[in-house]
Coordinates of C-alpha atoms in Angstrom, one line a residue:
M161 CA 0.0 0.0 0.0
K162 CA 1.3 3.4 -0.9
K163 CA 1.1 6.3 1.6
I164 CA -0.6 9.4 0.3
I165 CA 0.6 12.6 1.7
I166 CA -1.6 15.7 1.3
C167 CA 0.1 19.0 1.9
L168 CA -2.1 22.0 2.8
V169 CA -1.6 25.5 1.6
F170 CA -3.8 28.3 2.9
S171 CA -3.7 32.0 3.1
F172 CA -3.8 34.1 6.3
S173 CA -7.0 35.7 5.2
T174 CA -8.9 32.4 4.6
F175 CA -7.6 29.9 7.1
V176 CA -10.3 30.7 9.7
A177 CA -12.9 29.2 7.4
F178 CA -11.1 25.8 7.8
A179 CA -11.5 25.5 11.5
K180 CA -10.2 22.0 11.6
V181 CA -7.0 23.0 9.9
P182 CA -4.5 24.5 12.4
A183 CA -2.9 27.7 11.2
L184 CA 0.8 28.2 11.4
V185 CA 0.4 31.8 12.5
D186 CA -2.6 33.4 14.2
R187 CA -1.3 36.9 14.6
V188 CA 1.1 39.1 12.6
E189 CA 1.8 42.5 14.1
P190 CA 2.0 45.3 13.1
L191 CA -1.1 44.8 11.0
S192 CA 0.5 46.7 8.1
W193 CA 3.2 49.3 7.6
W194 CA 4.3 52.1 5.3
S195 CA 7.1 52.6 2.9
G196 CA 9.5 55.4 3.3
M197 CA 9.9 55.3 7.1
A198 CA 13.1 56.6 8.7
N199 CA 13.8 53.3 10.5
T200 CA 14.7 50.9 7.7
E201 CA 14.3 47.8 9.9
L202 CA 10.8 46.6 10.7
Q203 CA 10.0 43.9 13.3
L204 CA 7.1 41.5 12.6
M205 CA 5.9 39.6 15.6
L206 CA 4.4 36.2 14.5
Y207 CA 2.3 34.3 17.0
G208 CA 1.0 30.7 16.5
D209 CA 1.4 27.2 17.9
N210 CA 5.2 26.5 17.7
V211 CA 5.6 29.2 15.0
A212 CA 9.2 29.4 15.9
T213 CA 9.8 26.1 14.2
C214 CA 8.6 27.5 10.8
D215 CA 10.7 28.6 7.9
V216 CA 9.9 32.1 6.9
S217 CA 10.5 34.0 3.6
F218 CA 8.9 36.4 1.2
A219 CA 7.8 35.2 -2.2
N220 CA 10.5 35.9 -4.8
D221 CA 12.6 37.3 -2.0
A222 CA 10.7 40.6 -2.5
I223 CA 11.6 41.8 1.0
A224 CA 14.9 40.9 2.6
I225 CA 14.8 39.3 6.1
S226 CA 17.7 40.8 8.0
R227 CA 17.4 38.6 11.1
I228 CA 15.1 36.3 13.0
E229 CA 14.9 36.3 16.8
K230 CA 13.4 33.5 18.9
T231 CA 12.6 33.5 22.6
D232 CA 12.1 30.8 25.2
N233 CA 8.4 30.6 24.1
P234 CA 8.2 28.8 20.7
N235 CA 4.8 30.3 20.0
F236 CA 6.5 33.6 19.1
L237 CA 8.8 34.5 16.3
F238 CA 10.3 38.0 15.7
V239 CA 11.2 38.5 12.0
Y240 CA 13.1 41.6 11.2
L241 CA 12.8 43.0 7.7
N242 CA 15.0 45.4 5.7
V243 CA 12.5 47.8 4.4
A244 CA 14.8 50.6 3.1
D245 CA 13.7 50.1 -0.5
V246 CA 10.2 48.7 -0.1
T247 CA 7.6 50.3 -2.3
P248 CA 3.8 50.4 -1.6
G249 CA 2.1 47.1 -2.3
T250 CA 1.1 43.8 -0.9
Y251 CA 3.8 41.2 -0.3
R252 CA 3.5 37.5 0.3
L253 CA 5.0 36.3 3.5
I254 CA 5.4 32.5 3.4
L255 CA 5.6 30.2 6.4
K256 CA 6.5 26.5 6.0
K257 CA 6.6 23.6 8.4
G258 CA 7.1 20.3 6.9
C259 CA 4.5 20.0 4.1
K260 CA 2.4 22.7 5.6
K261 CA 2.5 26.1 4.1
Q262 CA 0.7 29.4 4.9
V263 CA 0.8 32.6 2.9
V264 CA 0.2 35.9 4.7
N265 CA -0.5 38.9 2.5
Y266 CA 1.3 41.8 4.1
E267 CA 0.7 45.4 3.0
F268 CA 3.0 48.4 2.8
K269 CA 1.1 51.6 2.3
A270 CA 2.2 54.9 0.8
R271 CA 2.7 57.6 3.5
R272 CA 0.8 60.9 3.4
D273 CA 2.7 63.8 1.8
G274 CA 4.8 65.5 4.5
S275 CA 4.0 62.8 7.1
A276 CA 7.5 62.8 8.5
D277 CA 7.6 66.6 8.8
R278 CA 4.1 67.1 10.2
A279 CA 3.5 70.0 12.5
S280 CA 2.9 69.3 16.2
F281 CA 1.4 71.2 19.2
T282 CA 3.3 74.3 20.2
P283 CA 3.2 76.9 23.0
A284 CA 0.4 78.6 20.9
D285 CA -2.0 75.7 21.8
A286 CA -4.4 75.2 24.6
I287 CA -5.1 71.5 25.1
Y288 CA -8.5 70.0 26.1
L289 CA -8.2 66.8 28.1
L290 CA -11.1 64.3 28.2
M291 CA -11.8 60.7 29.2
P292 CA -13.8 59.2 26.3
D293 CA -16.0 57.0 28.5
R294 CA -17.1 60.0 30.6
F295 CA -17.4 62.7 27.9
A296 CA -20.3 61.8 25.6
N297 CA -22.1 58.7 24.3
G298 CA -22.5 59.2 20.5
N299 CA -23.2 55.5 19.7
P300 CA -25.4 53.7 22.2
A301 CA -25.2 50.6 20.0
N302 CA -21.7 49.8 21.2
D303 CA -22.4 50.3 24.9
N304 CA -22.5 46.5 25.5
V305 CA -20.4 44.2 23.4
K306 CA -20.6 40.4 23.4
G307 CA -17.5 38.9 25.0
Y308 CA -16.6 42.0 27.0
V309 CA -17.0 41.6 30.8
Q310 CA -18.0 45.1 31.7
T311 CA -21.2 46.6 30.4
V312 CA -22.6 50.1 30.9
N313 CA -23.7 51.0 34.4
R314 CA -23.8 54.8 35.0
T315 CA -24.7 54.4 38.6
G316 CA -21.3 53.1 39.5
L317 CA -18.4 55.5 39.7
G318 CA -15.9 52.7 38.7
E319 CA -18.1 51.2 36.0
R320 CA -18.3 51.9 32.3
H321 CA -20.6 54.8 31.4
G322 CA -20.7 54.5 27.6
G323 CA -18.9 57.5 26.3
D324 CA -17.2 56.8 22.9
I325 CA -15.3 58.2 19.9
Q326 CA -18.5 59.2 18.2
G327 CA -19.5 61.2 21.2
I328 CA -16.2 63.1 21.0
I329 CA -16.7 63.8 17.3
N330 CA -20.2 65.1 17.9
H331 CA -18.8 67.8 20.2
L332 CA -15.6 68.9 18.5
P333 CA -17.2 72.2 17.4
Y334 CA -17.9 72.9 21.1
V335 CA -14.2 72.3 22.1
A336 CA -13.1 74.6 19.2
D337 CA -15.6 77.3 20.1
L338 CA -14.3 77.3 23.7
G339 CA -10.9 78.3 22.3
C340 CA -8.9 75.1 22.7
T341 CA -6.7 74.2 19.8
A342 CA -5.7 70.6 20.6
L343 CA -7.4 67.5 22.0
W344 CA -5.8 65.0 24.4
P345 CA -8.1 62.0 24.9
T346 CA -7.0 59.3 27.3
P347 CA -6.2 55.9 25.6
F348 CA -8.6 54.0 23.3
F349 CA -6.9 50.6 23.2
D350 CA -8.9 47.4 24.0
N351 CA -9.3 46.7 27.7
N352 CA -11.4 43.7 28.8
D353 CA -10.5 43.8 32.5
S354 CA -13.3 42.8 34.8
N355 CA -13.0 46.0 36.9
Y356 CA -12.2 49.6 36.0
S357 CA -11.8 49.0 32.3
Y358 CA -13.3 52.4 31.5
H359 CA -10.0 54.4 31.8
H360 CA -8.1 52.2 29.3
Y361 CA -4.7 52.7 30.8
A362 CA -4.4 48.9 31.1
C363 CA -4.2 47.8 27.5
G364 CA -5.4 44.3 26.4
D365 CA -4.5 44.6 22.7
Y366 CA -2.3 47.2 21.2
Y367 CA -3.6 46.8 17.7
K368 CA -7.3 47.0 18.6
I369 CA -9.5 50.0 19.5
D370 CA -11.9 48.9 22.2
P371 CA -15.2 48.2 20.4
R372 CA -17.1 49.8 23.2
L373 CA -15.4 53.1 22.2
G374 CA -15.5 52.5 18.5
T375 CA -13.4 51.2 15.7
A376 CA -10.0 52.0 14.1
D377 CA -11.9 53.8 11.3
D378 CA -13.7 55.8 14.0
Y379 CA -10.3 56.8 15.5
R380 CA -9.0 57.9 12.1
R381 CA -12.3 59.8 11.5
L382 CA -11.8 61.5 14.9
S383 CA -8.5 62.8 13.7
D384 CA -9.9 64.0 10.4
E385 CA -12.8 65.8 12.2
C386 CA -10.3 67.4 14.7
H387 CA -8.4 68.8 11.8
K388 CA -11.6 70.1 10.1
N389 CA -12.2 72.0 13.4
Q390 CA -8.7 73.3 13.6
L391 CA -7.9 71.0 16.5
K392 CA -4.7 68.9 16.8
L393 CA -5.0 65.4 18.1
L394 CA -2.6 63.9 20.7
I395 CA -2.1 60.3 21.5
D396 CA -1.6 59.1 25.1
I397 CA 1.1 56.5 25.2
V398 CA 1.7 54.1 28.1
P399 CA 5.2 52.5 28.0
N400 CA 5.2 51.3 31.6
H401 CA 2.5 48.7 31.8
C402 CA -0.3 46.8 30.0
G403 CA -3.4 45.3 31.5
A404 CA -4.2 42.0 33.2
A405 CA -6.5 41.1 30.4
H406 CA -3.8 41.5 27.7
W407 CA -3.6 38.4 25.6
W408 CA 0.1 38.1 26.5
N409 CA -0.9 37.1 30.0
H410 CA -2.3 33.8 28.5
D411 CA 1.0 33.1 26.7
V412 CA 3.9 35.4 27.7
P413 CA 6.2 36.1 24.7
A414 CA 9.4 35.7 26.8
R415 CA 10.4 35.0 30.4
D416 CA 11.7 38.6 30.8
W417 CA 8.8 40.3 28.9
F418 CA 7.4 41.5 32.2
N419 CA 9.3 42.6 35.3
R420 CA 8.8 39.6 37.6
W421 CA 9.1 39.2 41.4
D422 CA 8.9 36.2 43.7
S423 CA 5.7 37.8 45.1
Y424 CA 3.7 40.8 44.1
T425 CA 5.9 43.9 44.5
S426 CA 4.5 47.4 43.7
S427 CA 6.6 50.4 42.7
N428 CA 7.8 52.5 45.6
Y429 CA 6.4 55.5 43.6
R430 CA 9.4 57.6 44.7
M431 CA 10.4 59.2 41.4
T432 CA 12.9 61.4 43.2
A433 CA 15.2 58.3 43.2
W434 CA 16.2 59.1 39.6
T435 CA 17.4 62.6 40.4
D436 CA 18.8 61.8 43.9
P437 CA 22.7 61.7 43.5
H438 CA 22.8 59.5 46.6
A439 CA 20.1 57.0 45.6
S440 CA 20.5 53.3 46.0
E441 CA 20.1 50.8 43.2
F442 CA 17.6 49.0 45.4
D443 CA 15.3 52.0 45.5
R444 CA 15.7 52.7 41.8
T445 CA 15.0 49.1 40.9
H446 CA 11.8 49.0 43.0
L447 CA 10.7 52.3 41.4
A448 CA 11.2 51.1 37.8
K449 CA 10.5 47.4 38.0
G450 CA 7.8 47.4 40.7
W451 CA 4.3 47.2 39.4
F452 CA 2.1 50.3 39.1
A453 CA -1.0 48.2 40.2
P454 CA -1.8 44.5 40.7
N455 CA -3.8 44.5 37.5
M456 CA -1.1 46.2 35.4
P457 CA 1.8 43.9 34.5
D458 CA 5.0 45.9 34.4
L459 CA 6.6 45.9 31.0
N460 CA 10.3 45.3 30.8
L461 CA 11.3 47.7 28.0
E462 CA 14.9 46.6 28.4
N463 CA 14.0 43.5 26.5
P464 CA 14.9 44.7 23.0
L465 CA 12.1 42.7 21.3
L466 CA 9.5 44.4 23.5
F467 CA 11.2 47.7 23.0
D468 CA 10.9 47.4 19.2
Y469 CA 7.4 46.0 19.4
L470 CA 6.0 48.8 21.6
S471 CA 7.7 51.7 19.8
Q472 CA 6.3 50.4 16.5
V473 CA 2.8 50.2 18.1
Y474 CA 2.7 54.0 18.6
I475 CA 4.3 54.8 15.3
Y476 CA 1.7 52.7 13.7
W477 CA -1.2 54.6 15.2
I478 CA 0.4 58.0 14.7
E479 CA 0.8 57.2 11.0
F480 CA -2.6 55.4 10.7
A481 CA -4.6 58.2 12.3
N482 CA -2.4 61.2 11.4
I483 CA -1.7 62.2 15.0
D484 CA -0.2 65.6 15.9
G485 CA 1.4 65.1 19.3
I486 CA 2.2 62.8 22.1
R487 CA 1.6 62.6 25.8
V488 CA 3.7 60.0 27.8
D489 CA 2.1 58.4 30.8
T490 CA 4.1 57.7 34.0
Y491 CA 7.5 58.4 32.3
P492 CA 9.7 58.0 35.5
Y493 CA 8.2 54.6 36.4
N494 CA 10.3 53.2 33.6
N495 CA 14.0 53.0 33.5
I496 CA 14.3 56.6 32.3
H497 CA 17.3 55.9 30.1
T498 CA 15.3 53.3 28.3
A499 CA 12.3 55.6 28.2
A500 CA 14.4 58.3 26.6
R501 CA 15.5 55.9 23.8
F502 CA 11.8 54.9 23.4
V503 CA 10.6 58.5 22.9
Q504 CA 13.5 59.2 20.6
R505 CA 12.6 56.2 18.4
I506 CA 9.2 57.7 17.8
R507 CA 10.7 61.2 17.2
D508 CA 13.1 59.8 14.7
E509 CA 10.1 59.2 12.4
Y510 CA 8.5 62.6 13.1
K511 CA 11.1 65.3 13.3
Q512 CA 8.8 68.1 14.6
M513 CA 6.7 66.0 16.9
N514 CA 6.4 67.4 20.4
V515 CA 6.1 65.1 23.3
V516 CA 4.9 66.1 26.8
G517 CA 5.7 63.8 29.7
E518 CA 3.9 63.1 32.9
C519 CA 6.7 63.4 35.5
W520 CA 4.8 63.9 38.7
V521 CA 7.5 65.3 41.0
K522 CA 7.3 68.0 43.5
N523 CA 9.8 70.7 42.9
P524 CA 10.8 72.7 39.8
S525 CA 14.3 71.4 39.5
E526 CA 13.1 67.8 39.4
I527 CA 10.5 68.7 36.7
A528 CA 13.1 70.6 34.7
Y529 CA 15.4 67.5 34.8
Y530 CA 12.9 65.8 32.5
Q531 CA 12.8 68.6 29.9
S532 CA 15.0 67.9 26.9
G533 CA 17.9 70.2 26.5
N534 CA 18.2 70.9 30.2
N535 CA 22.0 70.2 30.3
N536 CA 21.7 67.9 33.4
K537 CA 24.9 67.3 35.3
D538 CA 24.7 63.6 34.8
G539 CA 24.2 64.0 31.0
F540 CA 20.6 62.6 31.0
D541 CA 18.3 63.9 28.3
S542 CA 14.7 62.7 28.5
R543 CA 13.9 63.5 24.8
L544 CA 10.7 65.2 26.2
Q545 CA 10.4 68.7 24.8
S546 CA 7.6 69.4 27.2
V547 CA 6.9 68.7 30.9
M548 CA 3.8 69.1 33.1
D549 CA 4.0 71.7 35.9
F550 CA 2.7 69.7 38.9
V551 CA 4.2 72.3 41.3
L552 CA 2.2 75.1 39.8
K553 CA -0.8 72.9 40.2
D554 CA 0.0 72.8 43.9
V555 CA 0.3 76.6 44.1
F556 CA -3.1 77.0 42.5
E557 CA -4.5 74.6 45.2
T558 CA -3.2 76.7 48.1
A559 CA -2.4 80.4 47.3
F560 CA -6.0 81.7 46.7
L561 CA -7.3 80.0 49.8
E562 CA -4.7 81.5 52.2
N563 CA -4.6 84.7 54.1
E564 CA -1.7 86.8 52.9
S565 CA 1.5 86.7 54.8
W566 CA 5.3 86.7 54.2
D567 CA 5.3 83.2 52.7
R568 CA 1.6 82.6 51.9
G569 CA -0.8 83.7 49.3
M570 CA 0.3 85.4 46.1
I571 CA 4.0 85.2 47.0
R572 CA 3.7 81.5 46.2
F573 CA 3.2 82.3 42.5
Y574 CA 6.1 84.8 42.6
N575 CA 8.5 82.3 44.2
H576 CA 7.4 79.6 41.8
Y577 CA 8.1 81.6 38.7
A578 CA 11.3 82.9 40.2
Q579 CA 12.7 79.3 39.8
D580 CA 12.0 79.2 36.1
F581 CA 15.7 79.5 35.5
V582 CA 15.9 75.7 35.9
Y583 CA 13.9 75.1 32.6
A584 CA 15.4 74.7 29.2
N585 CA 12.2 76.2 27.7
T586 CA 9.4 77.7 29.8
N587 CA 7.2 78.1 26.7
L588 CA 6.8 74.3 26.6
V589 CA 5.7 73.8 30.2
M590 CA 2.2 72.5 30.4
N591 CA 0.1 74.3 33.1
F592 CA -3.1 72.9 34.5
L593 CA -5.5 73.3 37.4
D594 CA -6.7 69.7 37.4
N595 CA -6.8 66.5 35.4
H596 CA -8.1 62.9 35.6
D597 CA -5.8 61.9 38.5
I598 CA -6.4 64.8 40.9
N599 CA -9.2 66.7 42.6
R600 CA -11.3 68.9 40.3
Y601 CA -10.5 72.5 40.8
A602 CA -14.1 73.3 41.7
T603 CA -13.6 70.9 44.7
V604 CA -10.3 72.6 45.6
A605 CA -11.9 76.1 45.4
K606 CA -14.7 74.8 47.6
G607 CA -17.2 76.2 45.1
D608 CA -15.9 79.8 45.3
I609 CA -16.6 81.2 41.9
S610 CA -14.3 84.2 42.5
I611 CA -11.3 82.0 43.3
Y612 CA -12.2 79.7 40.3
K613 CA -12.2 82.7 37.9
M614 CA -8.9 84.0 39.3
A615 CA -7.2 80.6 38.7
L616 CA -8.5 80.4 35.1
A617 CA -7.3 83.9 34.3
M618 CA -3.8 83.1 35.6
L619 CA -3.7 79.7 33.9
C620 CA -4.4 81.3 30.5
T621 CA -1.8 84.1 30.9
T622 CA 1.2 82.6 32.5
R623 CA 4.3 81.3 30.7
G624 CA 3.9 77.9 29.1
Y625 CA 0.6 76.6 27.7
P626 CA -2.7 75.6 29.3
Q627 CA -4.4 72.2 29.6
I628 CA -8.1 72.3 30.3
Y629 CA -9.8 69.2 31.8
Y630 CA -13.2 68.5 30.3
G631 CA -15.9 70.2 32.5
T632 CA -13.5 72.8 33.9
E633 CA -15.2 75.3 31.6
I634 CA -18.5 74.8 33.4
M635 CA -17.0 74.3 36.9
L636 CA -17.9 70.6 37.0
D637 CA -17.4 69.4 40.6
G638 CA -16.1 66.1 41.9
I639 CA -15.5 64.1 45.1
E640 CA -12.4 65.0 47.0
G641 CA -9.7 62.3 47.1
N642 CA -11.5 59.8 44.9
Y643 CA -10.1 58.9 41.5
E644 CA -13.6 58.2 40.1
G645 CA -14.8 61.4 41.7
H646 CA -12.6 63.4 39.3
R647 CA -14.2 61.7 36.4
F648 CA -17.9 62.6 36.4
D649 CA -19.9 62.5 33.2
F650 CA -20.2 65.7 31.2
P651 CA -23.9 66.7 31.6
G652 CA -25.7 66.4 28.3
G653 CA -23.3 63.8 26.9
W654 CA -26.1 61.1 27.2
A655 CA -29.5 61.2 25.5
D656 CA -31.3 60.6 28.8
D657 CA -29.5 63.4 30.7
T658 CA -31.9 65.9 32.3
R659 CA -30.1 68.8 30.7
N660 CA -27.4 69.5 28.1
A661 CA -24.5 71.7 29.3
F662 CA -23.1 71.6 25.8
E663 CA -25.9 74.1 24.9
V664 CA -25.9 77.7 26.2
A665 CA -29.6 77.6 26.9
Q666 CA -29.3 74.6 29.2
R667 CA -26.4 75.8 31.4
T668 CA -26.9 77.2 34.8
E669 CA -26.2 80.8 35.3
Q670 CA -22.9 80.0 37.1
E671 CA -21.9 77.5 34.4
Q672 CA -22.4 80.1 31.7
E673 CA -20.5 82.7 33.7
I674 CA -17.5 80.4 33.9
F675 CA -17.8 79.2 30.3
T676 CA -17.9 82.8 29.0
H677 CA -15.0 83.8 31.2
L678 CA -12.8 80.9 30.0
K679 CA -13.8 81.3 26.4
S680 CA -12.8 85.0 26.5
L681 CA -9.4 84.1 27.9
L682 CA -8.7 81.2 25.6
N683 CA -9.7 83.0 22.5
F684 CA -7.7 86.1 23.4
R685 CA -4.7 83.8 24.1
K686 CA -5.2 82.2 20.7
K687 CA -4.7 85.5 18.9
T688 CA -2.0 87.0 21.1
P689 CA 1.5 85.7 20.5
A690 CA 2.7 87.7 23.6
L691 CA 0.8 85.1 25.7
Q692 CA 2.3 82.2 23.8
T693 CA 5.9 82.9 23.4
G694 CA 6.3 86.4 24.8
E695 CA 8.5 87.5 27.8
M696 CA 7.2 87.4 31.3
K697 CA 8.0 90.0 33.9
Q698 CA 6.7 89.8 37.5
F699 CA 6.7 92.1 40.4
I700 CA 7.0 91.0 44.1
P701 CA 3.5 90.9 45.6
Y702 CA 2.6 93.4 48.3
D703 CA -0.5 93.5 50.4
G704 CA -2.1 90.6 48.5
L705 CA -1.6 92.4 45.1
Y706 CA 0.4 90.5 42.5
V707 CA 1.2 91.9 39.0
Y708 CA 2.9 90.4 36.1
F709 CA 3.3 91.2 32.4
R710 CA 3.4 89.2 29.2
Y711 CA 4.9 91.1 26.3
D712 CA 6.7 91.1 23.0
D713 CA 7.5 93.8 20.4
H714 CA 3.9 94.2 19.4
K715 CA 1.7 93.7 22.5
T716 CA 1.8 94.1 26.3
V717 CA -0.7 92.3 28.5
M718 CA -0.9 93.3 32.2
V719 CA -2.2 90.8 34.7
V720 CA -3.3 92.1 38.1
A721 CA -4.4 89.8 40.9
N722 CA -6.0 90.8 44.2
N723 CA -6.2 88.0 46.7
N724 CA -7.9 90.1 49.3
R725 CA -11.6 90.0 50.3
E726 CA -11.9 93.7 49.7
E727 CA -11.0 95.9 46.7
K728 CA -7.5 97.5 46.7
Q729 CA -5.9 100.6 45.2
L730 CA -2.8 99.8 43.1
D731 CA -0.2 102.5 42.6
L732 CA 1.0 102.2 39.0
A733 CA 4.2 104.2 39.4
R734 CA 6.0 101.0 40.3
F735 CA 5.5 99.7 36.8
N736 CA 6.9 102.6 34.9
E737 CA 9.5 100.3 33.2
M738 CA 6.6 98.7 31.3
D739 CA 5.6 102.0 29.8
I740 CA 1.9 101.7 30.6
Q741 CA 1.1 105.0 32.4
G742 CA -1.3 107.2 30.6
K743 CA -2.4 104.4 28.3
T744 CA -5.8 102.7 27.9
A745 CA -6.3 99.0 28.4
I746 CA -9.2 96.6 27.6
D747 CA -10.2 94.1 30.2
V748 CA -10.2 90.9 28.3
T749 CA -13.1 89.2 30.2
T750 CA -15.4 92.2 30.8
H751 CA -14.4 94.1 27.6
K752 CA -14.5 97.4 29.6
S753 CA -12.0 100.2 29.0
V754 CA -9.5 100.8 31.8
E755 CA -7.4 104.0 32.1
L756 CA -3.9 103.3 33.4
N757 CA -3.1 106.7 35.0
T758 CA -1.6 107.0 38.5
S759 CA -3.6 104.2 40.2
L760 CA -6.0 101.3 39.5
V761 CA -8.9 100.0 41.6
V762 CA -8.7 96.2 41.7
P763 CA -11.9 94.4 42.8
A764 CA -11.8 92.0 45.7
K765 CA -10.7 88.4 44.9
S766 CA -10.1 89.0 41.2
V767 CA -7.6 88.8 38.4
Q768 CA -7.8 91.4 35.7
V769 CA -6.2 90.6 32.3
L770 CA -5.6 93.9 30.7
D771 CA -4.8 94.3 27.0
V772 CA -2.7 97.5 26.9
Q773 CA -3.6 99.5 23.8

């Protein structure tokens, strides 16, 4: 009797139909790529049962394989391609194992014109931060998706509420009308965790938009609609950790893919260990390799395969969706030297791309350490052009609520800005009152509308650029000290909401007052280069009165703050060097004319922004 051997050949796009025929490869990532990229070596991650035992080639040797890397897990194979001369088109990747053969059609697309040199956010921008699940529900059909553990339950602060990409798109004109010029949404990646999946900082699949938020096409459409509304779009990248529901946790690519401990070990969260010249390696190791949370496996970016994989992930989405800027989450929880190389890998593809990093430290010199170009004594350069001013946030939380004294009240602002000499570029410092991780400013201000308006005025006129957290424009409140309490739904984002604060007619009187106030400030800032890149000159506060100027060759803006509970008379002779006496100014928020003669009456608990004519 003769043996009959039947060899099977099937393509990646059709093998699913033959359920009884095991595929050689189940995943190929990235999903596709582009020709003409700066990095001429592309990593393909192949995943399948014992895929590492396959022979891999391209039909007709159309693309050269420069190297193949294996790990201790035979279900993964990392194939590196030389793509220097690849032209747009579909190429046939061939896997063989014995008499089995599988063909994967892999596409290289043409890049957009000018993609590598795209413009990014700048000091001229004001950034609007939102959490998609809590902003607006534009597509109720995706609220509950088969196979996903958490469904919509708006009564639970830690539950999913149903906001999505379509909800953001629906309200982009609102964001633009407010005066913001860039949008920072928190992440969109798939997250099928059983708890707290709504924030999406615990990714479950880097090449999949969570279907409860939308699709990849929706994400690209969000970018297109942002650009139609003169808004730039930032991507929030998370290099430190993924989520417990990531598919890697069912089959880890390599023994050192995650930072492992004998028993669960959290980070010590002491980021000062990186700048401490006396720090122990023990403390730095626990900072960088300890886990951020039990449901967030800590990624070991020092594994070169993971480093290449994850950097390609974000390049893929930037290119796919035409992204304009980057925010990096929890930067110092990584080995910062590896994090710097990671950021630079992305910047190599986009020469003008600006990157702002979350470096949550508590003094200006530490923050400045993480701004690129700072000439640190140890030679470290983070490759982050922009940093977030967490110390200024603390000043906003305290100064307006204090009685004036030698070291309290408005002197806190003066002392803070007096340390700006530590920064490489103060224009690229991000300023904010609140965000998704801290108390809402309405809570901090204890509902005091005067304090709230003072803070908004100074936020929009100080050096650096402002970040506005969704709802700040209507004084949306929260619950003190509760993460989920900072993340309330925007009223009107859901069809069954009792009112719609996106609409003027449905805002309360107080909401409209705050909205109008902030809109005036942001739109004035948008058309005033002196507030974007101009010089800043401040005068030491006396008697609760603090004055600073923003100016360039064409414009002078005078900012006058009165932290007292009664109006004060300000003698203008002290400011002669600014050449303002005898001139007229327009109050930016009230639009009233103000004569700058010998003195100025400053209302109680107020900040006047004066456009000197």
